[in-house]
Coordinates of C-alpha atoms in Angstrom, one line a residue:
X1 CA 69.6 112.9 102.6
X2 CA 72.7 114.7 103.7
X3 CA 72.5 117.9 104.7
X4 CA 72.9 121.2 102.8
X5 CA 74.7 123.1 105.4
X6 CA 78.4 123.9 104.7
X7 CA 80.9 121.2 105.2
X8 CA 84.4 122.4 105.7
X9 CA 84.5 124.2 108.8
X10 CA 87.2 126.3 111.0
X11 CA 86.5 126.2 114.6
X12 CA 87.2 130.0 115.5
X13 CA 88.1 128.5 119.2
X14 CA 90.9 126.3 118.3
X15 CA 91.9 128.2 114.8
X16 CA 95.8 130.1 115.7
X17 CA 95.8 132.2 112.4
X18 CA 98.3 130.3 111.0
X19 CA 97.3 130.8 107.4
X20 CA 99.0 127.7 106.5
X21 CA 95.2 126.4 105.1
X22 CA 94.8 129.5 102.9
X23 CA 98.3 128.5 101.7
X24 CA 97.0 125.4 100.2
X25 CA 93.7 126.3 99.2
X26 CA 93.5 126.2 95.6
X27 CA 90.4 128.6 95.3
X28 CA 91.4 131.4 97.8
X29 CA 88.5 130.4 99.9
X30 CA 90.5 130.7 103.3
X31 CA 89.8 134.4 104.8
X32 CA 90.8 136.4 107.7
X33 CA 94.2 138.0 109.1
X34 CA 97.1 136.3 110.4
X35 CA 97.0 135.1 114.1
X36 CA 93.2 135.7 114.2
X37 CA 90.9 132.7 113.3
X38 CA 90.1 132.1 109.8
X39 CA 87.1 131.8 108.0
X40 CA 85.8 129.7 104.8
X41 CA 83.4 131.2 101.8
X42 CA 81.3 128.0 101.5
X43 CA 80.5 129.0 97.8
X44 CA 83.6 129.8 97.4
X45 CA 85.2 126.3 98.6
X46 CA 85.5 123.4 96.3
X47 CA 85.4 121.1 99.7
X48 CA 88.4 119.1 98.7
X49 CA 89.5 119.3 102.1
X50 CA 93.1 119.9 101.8
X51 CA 92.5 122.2 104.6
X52 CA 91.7 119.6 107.0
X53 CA 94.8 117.7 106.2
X54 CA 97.0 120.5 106.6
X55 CA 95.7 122.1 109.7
X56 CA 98.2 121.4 113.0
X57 CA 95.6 123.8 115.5
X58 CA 94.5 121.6 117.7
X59 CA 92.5 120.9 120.9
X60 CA 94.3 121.8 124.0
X61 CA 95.1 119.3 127.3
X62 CA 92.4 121.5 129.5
X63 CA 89.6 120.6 126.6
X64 CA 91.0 117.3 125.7
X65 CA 89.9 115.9 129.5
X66 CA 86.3 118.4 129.6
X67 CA 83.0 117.3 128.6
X68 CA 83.5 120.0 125.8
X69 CA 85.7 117.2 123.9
X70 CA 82.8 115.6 123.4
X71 CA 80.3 117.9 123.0
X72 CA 82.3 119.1 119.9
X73 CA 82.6 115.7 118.1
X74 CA 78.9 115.3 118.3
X75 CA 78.4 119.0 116.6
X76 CA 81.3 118.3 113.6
X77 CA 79.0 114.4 113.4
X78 CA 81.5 112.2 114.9
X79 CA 81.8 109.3 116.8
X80 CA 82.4 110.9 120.6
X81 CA 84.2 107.4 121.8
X82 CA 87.4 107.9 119.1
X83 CA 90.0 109.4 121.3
X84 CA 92.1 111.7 118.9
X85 CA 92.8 115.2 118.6
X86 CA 90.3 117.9 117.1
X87 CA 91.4 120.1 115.0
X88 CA 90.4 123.6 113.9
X89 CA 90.0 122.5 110.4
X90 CA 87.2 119.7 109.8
X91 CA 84.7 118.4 107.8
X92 CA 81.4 117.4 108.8
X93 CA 80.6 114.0 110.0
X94 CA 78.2 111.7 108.7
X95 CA 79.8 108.6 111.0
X96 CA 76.5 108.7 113.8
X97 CA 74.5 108.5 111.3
X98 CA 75.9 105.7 109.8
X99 CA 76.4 103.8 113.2
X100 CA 72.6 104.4 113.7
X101 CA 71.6 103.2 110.2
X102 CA 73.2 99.9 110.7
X103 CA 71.4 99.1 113.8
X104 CA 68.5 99.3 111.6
X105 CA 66.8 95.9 111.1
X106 CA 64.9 97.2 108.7
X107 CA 67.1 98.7 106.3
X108 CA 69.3 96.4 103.6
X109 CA 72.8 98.3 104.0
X110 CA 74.7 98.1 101.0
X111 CA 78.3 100.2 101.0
X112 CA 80.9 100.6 98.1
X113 CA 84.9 101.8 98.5
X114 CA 86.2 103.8 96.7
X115 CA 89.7 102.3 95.0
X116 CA 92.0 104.9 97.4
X117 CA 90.6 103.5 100.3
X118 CA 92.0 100.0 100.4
X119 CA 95.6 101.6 100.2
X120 CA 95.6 104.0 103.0
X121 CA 92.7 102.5 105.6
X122 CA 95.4 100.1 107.0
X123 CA 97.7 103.4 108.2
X124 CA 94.9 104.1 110.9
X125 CA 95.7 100.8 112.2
X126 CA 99.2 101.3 112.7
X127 CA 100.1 99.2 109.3
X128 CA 103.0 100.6 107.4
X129 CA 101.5 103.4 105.1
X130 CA 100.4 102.6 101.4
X131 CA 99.5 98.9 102.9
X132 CA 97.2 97.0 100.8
X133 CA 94.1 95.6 102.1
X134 CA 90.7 95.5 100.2
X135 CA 90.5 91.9 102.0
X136 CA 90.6 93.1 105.4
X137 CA 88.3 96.1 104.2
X138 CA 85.5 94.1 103.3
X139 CA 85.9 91.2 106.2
X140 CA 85.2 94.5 108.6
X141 CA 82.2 95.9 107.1
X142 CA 80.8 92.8 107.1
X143 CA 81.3 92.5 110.9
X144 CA 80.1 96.2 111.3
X145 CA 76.7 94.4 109.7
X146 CA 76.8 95.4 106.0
X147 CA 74.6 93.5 103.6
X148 CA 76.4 93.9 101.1
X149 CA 79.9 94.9 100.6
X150 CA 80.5 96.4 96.4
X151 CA 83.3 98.2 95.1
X152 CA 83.3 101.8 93.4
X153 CA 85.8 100.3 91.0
X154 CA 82.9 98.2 89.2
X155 CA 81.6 102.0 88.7
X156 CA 85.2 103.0 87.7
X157 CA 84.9 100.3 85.1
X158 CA 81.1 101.5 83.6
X159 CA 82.4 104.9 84.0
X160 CA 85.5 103.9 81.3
X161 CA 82.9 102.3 79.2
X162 CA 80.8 105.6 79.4
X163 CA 83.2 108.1 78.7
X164 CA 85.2 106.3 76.0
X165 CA 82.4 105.6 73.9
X166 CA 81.7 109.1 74.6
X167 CA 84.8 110.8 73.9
X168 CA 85.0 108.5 71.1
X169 CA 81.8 110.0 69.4
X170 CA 83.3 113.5 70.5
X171 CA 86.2 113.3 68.4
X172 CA 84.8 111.7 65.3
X173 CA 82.7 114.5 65.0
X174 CA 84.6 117.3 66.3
X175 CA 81.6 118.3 68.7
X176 CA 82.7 120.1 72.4
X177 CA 86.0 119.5 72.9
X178 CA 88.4 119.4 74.8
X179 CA 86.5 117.2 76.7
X180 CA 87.0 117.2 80.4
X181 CA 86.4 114.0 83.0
X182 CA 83.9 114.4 85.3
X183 CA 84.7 112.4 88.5
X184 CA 86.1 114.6 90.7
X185 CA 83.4 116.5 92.3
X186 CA 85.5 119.4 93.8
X187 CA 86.8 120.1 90.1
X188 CA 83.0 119.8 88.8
X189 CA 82.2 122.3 91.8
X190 CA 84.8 124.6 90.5
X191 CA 84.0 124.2 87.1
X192 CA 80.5 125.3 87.5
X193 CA 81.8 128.0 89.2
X194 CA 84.8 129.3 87.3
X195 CA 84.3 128.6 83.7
X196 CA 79.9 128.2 83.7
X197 CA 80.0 128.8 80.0
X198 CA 82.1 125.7 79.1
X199 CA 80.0 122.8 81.0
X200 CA 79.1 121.3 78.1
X201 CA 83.0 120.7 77.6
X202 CA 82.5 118.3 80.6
X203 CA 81.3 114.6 80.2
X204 CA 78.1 114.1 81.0
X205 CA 79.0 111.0 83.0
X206 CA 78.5 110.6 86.8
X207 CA 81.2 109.8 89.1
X208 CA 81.9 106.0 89.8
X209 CA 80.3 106.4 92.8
X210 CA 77.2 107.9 91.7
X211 CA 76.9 105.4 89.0
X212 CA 77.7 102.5 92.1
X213 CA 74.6 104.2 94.0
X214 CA 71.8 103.8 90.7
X215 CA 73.4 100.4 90.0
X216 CA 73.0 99.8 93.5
X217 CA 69.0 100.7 93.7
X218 CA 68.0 99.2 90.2
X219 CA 70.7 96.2 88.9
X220 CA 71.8 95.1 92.0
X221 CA 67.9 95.4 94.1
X222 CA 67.3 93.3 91.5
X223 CA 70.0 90.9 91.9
X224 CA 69.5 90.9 95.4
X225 CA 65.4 90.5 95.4
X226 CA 64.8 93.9 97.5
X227 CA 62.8 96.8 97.5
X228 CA 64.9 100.0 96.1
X229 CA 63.2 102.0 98.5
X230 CA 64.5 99.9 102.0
X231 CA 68.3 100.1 100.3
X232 CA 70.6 102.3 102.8
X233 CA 73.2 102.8 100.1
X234 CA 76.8 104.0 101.5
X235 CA 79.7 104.9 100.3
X236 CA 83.6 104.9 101.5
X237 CA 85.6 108.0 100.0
X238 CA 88.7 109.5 100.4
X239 CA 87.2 112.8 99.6
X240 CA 85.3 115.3 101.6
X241 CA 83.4 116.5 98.0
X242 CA 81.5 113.4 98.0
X243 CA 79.3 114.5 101.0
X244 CA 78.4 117.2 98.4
X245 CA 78.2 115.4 95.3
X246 CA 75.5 112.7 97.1
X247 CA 73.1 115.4 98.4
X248 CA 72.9 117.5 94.4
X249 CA 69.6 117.5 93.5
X250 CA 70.6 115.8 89.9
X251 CA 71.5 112.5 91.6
X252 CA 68.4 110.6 92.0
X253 CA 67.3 107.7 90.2
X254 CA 64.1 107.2 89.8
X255 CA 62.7 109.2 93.1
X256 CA 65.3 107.7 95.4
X257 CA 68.9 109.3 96.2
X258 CA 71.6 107.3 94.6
X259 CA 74.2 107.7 97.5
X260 CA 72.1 108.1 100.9
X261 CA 75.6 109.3 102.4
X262 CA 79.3 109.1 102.4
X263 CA 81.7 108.8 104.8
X264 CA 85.8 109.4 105.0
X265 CA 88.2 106.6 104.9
X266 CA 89.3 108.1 108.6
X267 CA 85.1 107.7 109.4
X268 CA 85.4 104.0 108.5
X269 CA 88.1 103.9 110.6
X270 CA 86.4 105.3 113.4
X271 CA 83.5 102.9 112.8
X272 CA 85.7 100.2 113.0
X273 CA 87.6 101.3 116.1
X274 CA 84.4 102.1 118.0
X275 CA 82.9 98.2 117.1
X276 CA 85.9 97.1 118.6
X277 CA 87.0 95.3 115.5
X278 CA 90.8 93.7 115.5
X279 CA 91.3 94.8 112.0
X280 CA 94.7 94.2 111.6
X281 CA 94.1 90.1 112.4
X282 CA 91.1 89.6 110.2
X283 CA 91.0 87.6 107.3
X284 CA 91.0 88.3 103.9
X285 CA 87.5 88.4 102.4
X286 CA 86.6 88.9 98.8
X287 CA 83.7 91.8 97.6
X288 CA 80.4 91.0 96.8
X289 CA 79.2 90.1 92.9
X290 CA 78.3 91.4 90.7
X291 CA 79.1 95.2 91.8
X292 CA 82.1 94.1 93.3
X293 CA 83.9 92.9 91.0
X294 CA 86.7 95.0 89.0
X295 CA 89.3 95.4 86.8
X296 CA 93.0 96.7 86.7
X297 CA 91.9 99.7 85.1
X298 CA 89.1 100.5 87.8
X299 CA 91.7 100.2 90.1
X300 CA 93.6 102.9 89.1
X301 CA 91.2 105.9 89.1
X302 CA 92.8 106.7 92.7
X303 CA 95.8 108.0 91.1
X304 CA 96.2 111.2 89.2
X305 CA 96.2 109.7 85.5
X306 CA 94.9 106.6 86.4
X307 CA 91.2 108.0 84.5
X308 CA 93.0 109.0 81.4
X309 CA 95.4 105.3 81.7
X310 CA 92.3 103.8 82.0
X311 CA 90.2 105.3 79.3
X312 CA 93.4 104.6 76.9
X313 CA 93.9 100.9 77.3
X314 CA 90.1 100.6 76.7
X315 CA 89.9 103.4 73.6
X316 CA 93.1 102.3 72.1
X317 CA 91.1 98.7 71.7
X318 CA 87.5 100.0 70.8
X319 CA 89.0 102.5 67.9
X320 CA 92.1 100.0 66.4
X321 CA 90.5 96.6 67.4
X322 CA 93.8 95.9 68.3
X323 CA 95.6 95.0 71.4
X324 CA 97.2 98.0 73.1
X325 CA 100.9 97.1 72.8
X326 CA 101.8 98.7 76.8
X327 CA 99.3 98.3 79.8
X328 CA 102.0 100.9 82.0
X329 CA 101.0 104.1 80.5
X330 CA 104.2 106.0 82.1
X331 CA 103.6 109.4 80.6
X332 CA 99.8 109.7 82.2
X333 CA 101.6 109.3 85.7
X334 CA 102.6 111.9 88.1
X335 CA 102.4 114.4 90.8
X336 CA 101.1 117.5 91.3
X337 CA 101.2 119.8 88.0
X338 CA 99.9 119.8 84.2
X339 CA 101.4 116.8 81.9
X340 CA 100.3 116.8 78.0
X341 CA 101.0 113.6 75.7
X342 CA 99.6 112.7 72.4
X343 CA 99.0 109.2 72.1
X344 CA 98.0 107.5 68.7
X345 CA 94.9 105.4 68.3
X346 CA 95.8 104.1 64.5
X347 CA 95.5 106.9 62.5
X348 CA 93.8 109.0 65.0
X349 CA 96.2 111.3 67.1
X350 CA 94.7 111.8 70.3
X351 CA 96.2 115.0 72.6
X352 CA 95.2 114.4 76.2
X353 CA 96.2 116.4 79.0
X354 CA 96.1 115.6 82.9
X355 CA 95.9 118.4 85.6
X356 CA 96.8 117.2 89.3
X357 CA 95.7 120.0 91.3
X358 CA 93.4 122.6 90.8
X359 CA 95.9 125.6 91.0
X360 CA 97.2 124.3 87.4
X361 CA 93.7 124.6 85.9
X362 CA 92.9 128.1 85.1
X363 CA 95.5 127.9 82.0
X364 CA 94.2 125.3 80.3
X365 CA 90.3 126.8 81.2
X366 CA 91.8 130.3 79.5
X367 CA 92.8 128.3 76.7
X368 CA 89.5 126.6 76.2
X369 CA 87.4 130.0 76.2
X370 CA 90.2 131.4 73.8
X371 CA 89.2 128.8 71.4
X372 CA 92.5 127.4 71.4
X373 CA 93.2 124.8 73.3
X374 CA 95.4 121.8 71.8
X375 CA 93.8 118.8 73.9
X376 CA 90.9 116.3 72.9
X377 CA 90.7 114.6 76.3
X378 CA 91.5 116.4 80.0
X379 CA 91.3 115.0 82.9
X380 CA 91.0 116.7 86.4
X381 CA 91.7 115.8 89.9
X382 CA 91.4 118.2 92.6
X383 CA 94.0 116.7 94.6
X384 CA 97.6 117.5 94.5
X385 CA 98.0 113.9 93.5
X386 CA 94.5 112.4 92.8
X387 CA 92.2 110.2 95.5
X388 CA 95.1 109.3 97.4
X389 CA 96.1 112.7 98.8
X390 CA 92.5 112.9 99.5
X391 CA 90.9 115.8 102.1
X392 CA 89.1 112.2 104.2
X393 CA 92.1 109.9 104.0
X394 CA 94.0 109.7 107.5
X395 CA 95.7 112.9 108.7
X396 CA 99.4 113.1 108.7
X397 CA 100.7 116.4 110.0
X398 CA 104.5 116.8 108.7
X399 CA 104.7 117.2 105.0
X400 CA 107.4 114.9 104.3
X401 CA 105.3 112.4 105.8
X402 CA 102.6 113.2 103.6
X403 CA 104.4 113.3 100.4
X404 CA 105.9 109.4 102.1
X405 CA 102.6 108.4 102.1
X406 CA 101.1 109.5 98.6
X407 CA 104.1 107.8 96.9
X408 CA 103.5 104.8 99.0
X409 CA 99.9 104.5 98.6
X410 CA 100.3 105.7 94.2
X411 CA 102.9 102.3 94.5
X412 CA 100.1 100.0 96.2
X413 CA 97.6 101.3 93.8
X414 CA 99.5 100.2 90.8
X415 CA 100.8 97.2 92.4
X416 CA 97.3 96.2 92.5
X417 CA 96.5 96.8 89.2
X418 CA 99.2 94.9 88.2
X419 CA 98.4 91.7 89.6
X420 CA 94.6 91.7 88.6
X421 CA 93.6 88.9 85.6
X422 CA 91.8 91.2 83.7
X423 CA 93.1 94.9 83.5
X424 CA 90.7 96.7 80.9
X425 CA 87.6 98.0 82.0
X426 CA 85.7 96.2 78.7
X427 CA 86.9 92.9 79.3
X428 CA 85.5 92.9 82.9
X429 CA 83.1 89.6 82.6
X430 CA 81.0 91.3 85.4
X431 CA 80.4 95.0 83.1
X432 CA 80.2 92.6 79.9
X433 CA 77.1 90.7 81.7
X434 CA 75.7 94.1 82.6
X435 CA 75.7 96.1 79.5
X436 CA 74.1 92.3 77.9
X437 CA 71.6 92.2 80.6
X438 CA 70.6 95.5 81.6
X439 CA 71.8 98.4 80.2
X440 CA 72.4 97.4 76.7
X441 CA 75.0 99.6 74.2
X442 CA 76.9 102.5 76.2
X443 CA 75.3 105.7 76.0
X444 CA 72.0 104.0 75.3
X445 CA 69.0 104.9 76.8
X446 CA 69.4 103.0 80.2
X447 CA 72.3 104.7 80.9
X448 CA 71.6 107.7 79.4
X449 CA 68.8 107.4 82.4
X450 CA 71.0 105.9 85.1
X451 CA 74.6 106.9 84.6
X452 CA 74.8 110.7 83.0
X453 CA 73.9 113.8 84.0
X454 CA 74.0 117.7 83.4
X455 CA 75.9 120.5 85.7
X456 CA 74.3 123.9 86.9
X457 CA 76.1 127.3 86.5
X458 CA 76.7 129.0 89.7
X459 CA 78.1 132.3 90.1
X460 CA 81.8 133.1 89.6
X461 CA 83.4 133.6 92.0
X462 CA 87.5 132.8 91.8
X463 CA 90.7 134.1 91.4
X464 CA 92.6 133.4 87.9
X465 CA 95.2 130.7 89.3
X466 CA 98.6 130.1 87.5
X467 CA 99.4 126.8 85.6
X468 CA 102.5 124.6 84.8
X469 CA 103.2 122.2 82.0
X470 CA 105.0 119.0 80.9
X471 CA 104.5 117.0 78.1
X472 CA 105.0 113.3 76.8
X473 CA 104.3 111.0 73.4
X474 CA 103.0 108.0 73.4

């Protein structure tokens, strides 16, 4: 089980005073004067490691050719042969332990991607940035000894037919709402932290990646004729939260931890490098079945609005029985703000909103405990612009770069969507075949068991943080 200690970390040797990580920290969780090093309130922080991309201290020359080089990679947990800079800013590393697991004989390693991962991995290789390549991704886990290679998308896919049957029921009856999505950990983080008294406003459905992890150790042990208890169950994220999310006491099924651990897409690259794997000449190789196989729509949850695009396509269907007359849901897509539409499901008007960001939050929070708040259906992404400005995705120092590289990797993302057969999470053959064979009608009680959970109030703790608004119609 991960460990419990704090995860985002400032080394006070390296750290300049800069400020320019309290400057994007969304929580004011970044302390301490200028030009002296900086320190982090671990409650405080949300973990979505935006502070780790933005930091520029780094190692210098005298420490970069010392022993102390590598005696700090194996404190922060990584791999001591990757030869790159260390910054003051870092998460923790779980990448030795992972290298150790999968020397292990006796353990059946099983590892799922998160949908962000396959359009940014590649730039650690030297690819041009938002290059494609879930092929190559699973053709190198498979060399670095994976049993089995799945696909958090599948979980994006049961998470849509989750949700939207439960926002669905939400509606009808007029019971907690707005309701809020529940996949990005760093906003559930801050939601138990900010706004306690509204949790029940939040699904009740696990990440993708949680719901991967009890698929993993029940469905597929069962596909797979293995023991739950000898699956080492990874997962691939472009978020430093996950760490977090894994190790909360609510994500167990059945006695075992869903996730065992989680790893940054710049860890997998690390792995990779260290193996001595030629990714960029490997072949294209497909996921394994049944959890790896996925939709357009799963696709998509990388992307800020790509949960609500997702959730539309499929509610527009389940609430009309008609076919959704535009897959491209223009008005859900973005950057880094508050966007409002109201889309019509027959002769229900739906008001969604979708917050990129958590700065643009506390409004629509305020407006909740007011008791007046417009929306139905909110989603949340921690991330200036969803998964794929991620706090684990490979660090690029110079803003414009960054902002080069989100575009880039949001145009891959769709791109993929785009060319996949099916493109709705409901008409997925592989979710059809498990809801018929294991888990029966959504919000049953098999998934009520495997796939939902509850949140915990912790104390408050936050600044109230300004918010910023467009709007649409569908």
């Amino acid at each position: 089980m991960p460990s419990s200690e704090p995860i985002i970390h400032i080394d006070s040797e390296l750290c300049t005073g800069c400020r320019r990580c309290a400057a994007v920290c969304p929580v004011d969780a970044i302390t301490g004067e200028p030009g002296e090093p900086q320190t982090v309130d671990a409650h405080r922080c949300v973990i979505c490691g935006q502070c780790v991309q933005i930091c520029t201290a780094y190692a210098p020359d005298h420490l970069e050719a010392s022993d102390g080089l590598k005696a700090k990679r194996l404190q922060r947990g990584q791999l001591p042969s990757v030869r790159e800079p260390l910054f003051a800013a870092y998460s923790t590393g779980q990448a030795l332990e992972v290298k150790r697991a999968l020397a292990d004989s006796a353990l059946f390693k099983v590892v799922q991607c998160a949908p962000a991962i396959r359009v940014s991995l590649a730039e650690e290789f030297g690819l041009p940035l938002g290059t494609l390549t879930p092929g190559k991704m699973a053709a190198a886990l498979r060399r670095l000894k994976f049993d089995r290679i799945y696909d958090t998308n599948f979980g994006a896919d049961v998470t849509i037919m989750e949700e939207g049957t439960e926002l669905i029921g939400r509606v009808l009856s007029g019971e907690r709402l707005p309701m809020f999505t529940s996949c990005c950990p760093a906003w559930v983080k801050h939601a138990e932290t900010a706004a306690p008294e509204l949790l029940d406003h939040l699904s009740s459905c696990k990440s993708p990646m949680q719901m991967v992890g009890a698929l993993v150790k029940t469905y597929g042990a069962k596909q797979d004729g293995v023991d739950p208890a000898k699956i080492y169950s990874v997962a691939v994220m472009p978020c430093t939260c996950k760490e977090f999310e894994c190790s909360r006491e609510e994500m167990e099924v059945d006695g075992l931890r869903e996730v065992d651990v989680v790893i940054t897409t710049r860890e997998l690259a690390h792995l990779i490098k260290d193996a001595g794997i030629d990714f960029v000449n490997l072949p294209d190789e497909p996921f394994d079945s049944p959890l790896g196989l996925y939709s357009g729509a799963g696709s998509i949850f990388g992307v800020t609005g790509g949960v609500m695009e997702a959730a539309i396509r499929t509610g527009y269907e389940l609430v009309t029985h008609e076919t959704i007359p535009n897959l491209q849901l223009d008005f859900v897509r973005g950057e880094e703000g508050l966007r409002t539409a109201t889309v019509q499901l027959g002769e229900l008007e739906l008001k969604v909103a979708v917050v990129a960001g958590l700065k643009y939050v506390s409004a629509v929070l305020n407006q909740v405990k007011a008791g007046h708040c417009p929306y139905h259906f909110i989603e949340v992404m921690g991330c200036p612009e969803g998964c794929v400005s991620g706090g684990g995705q490979p660090k690029l120092l110079l803003e414009t770069l960054r902002k080069t590289a989100y575009q880039a990797r949001k145009s891959s993302v769709y791109r993929h969507d785009s060319h996949q057969q099916v493109r709705k999470s409901h008409e997925n053959p592989a979710i059809i075949k498990l809801y018929k064979d294991f888990l029966g009608e959504p919000l049953g009680h098999v998934p009520h068991h495997l796939l939902h959970t509850t949140y915990q109030s912790r104390e408050k703790n936050v600044s109230p943080i300004s918010a910023g608004r467009k709007g649409g119609k569908l």
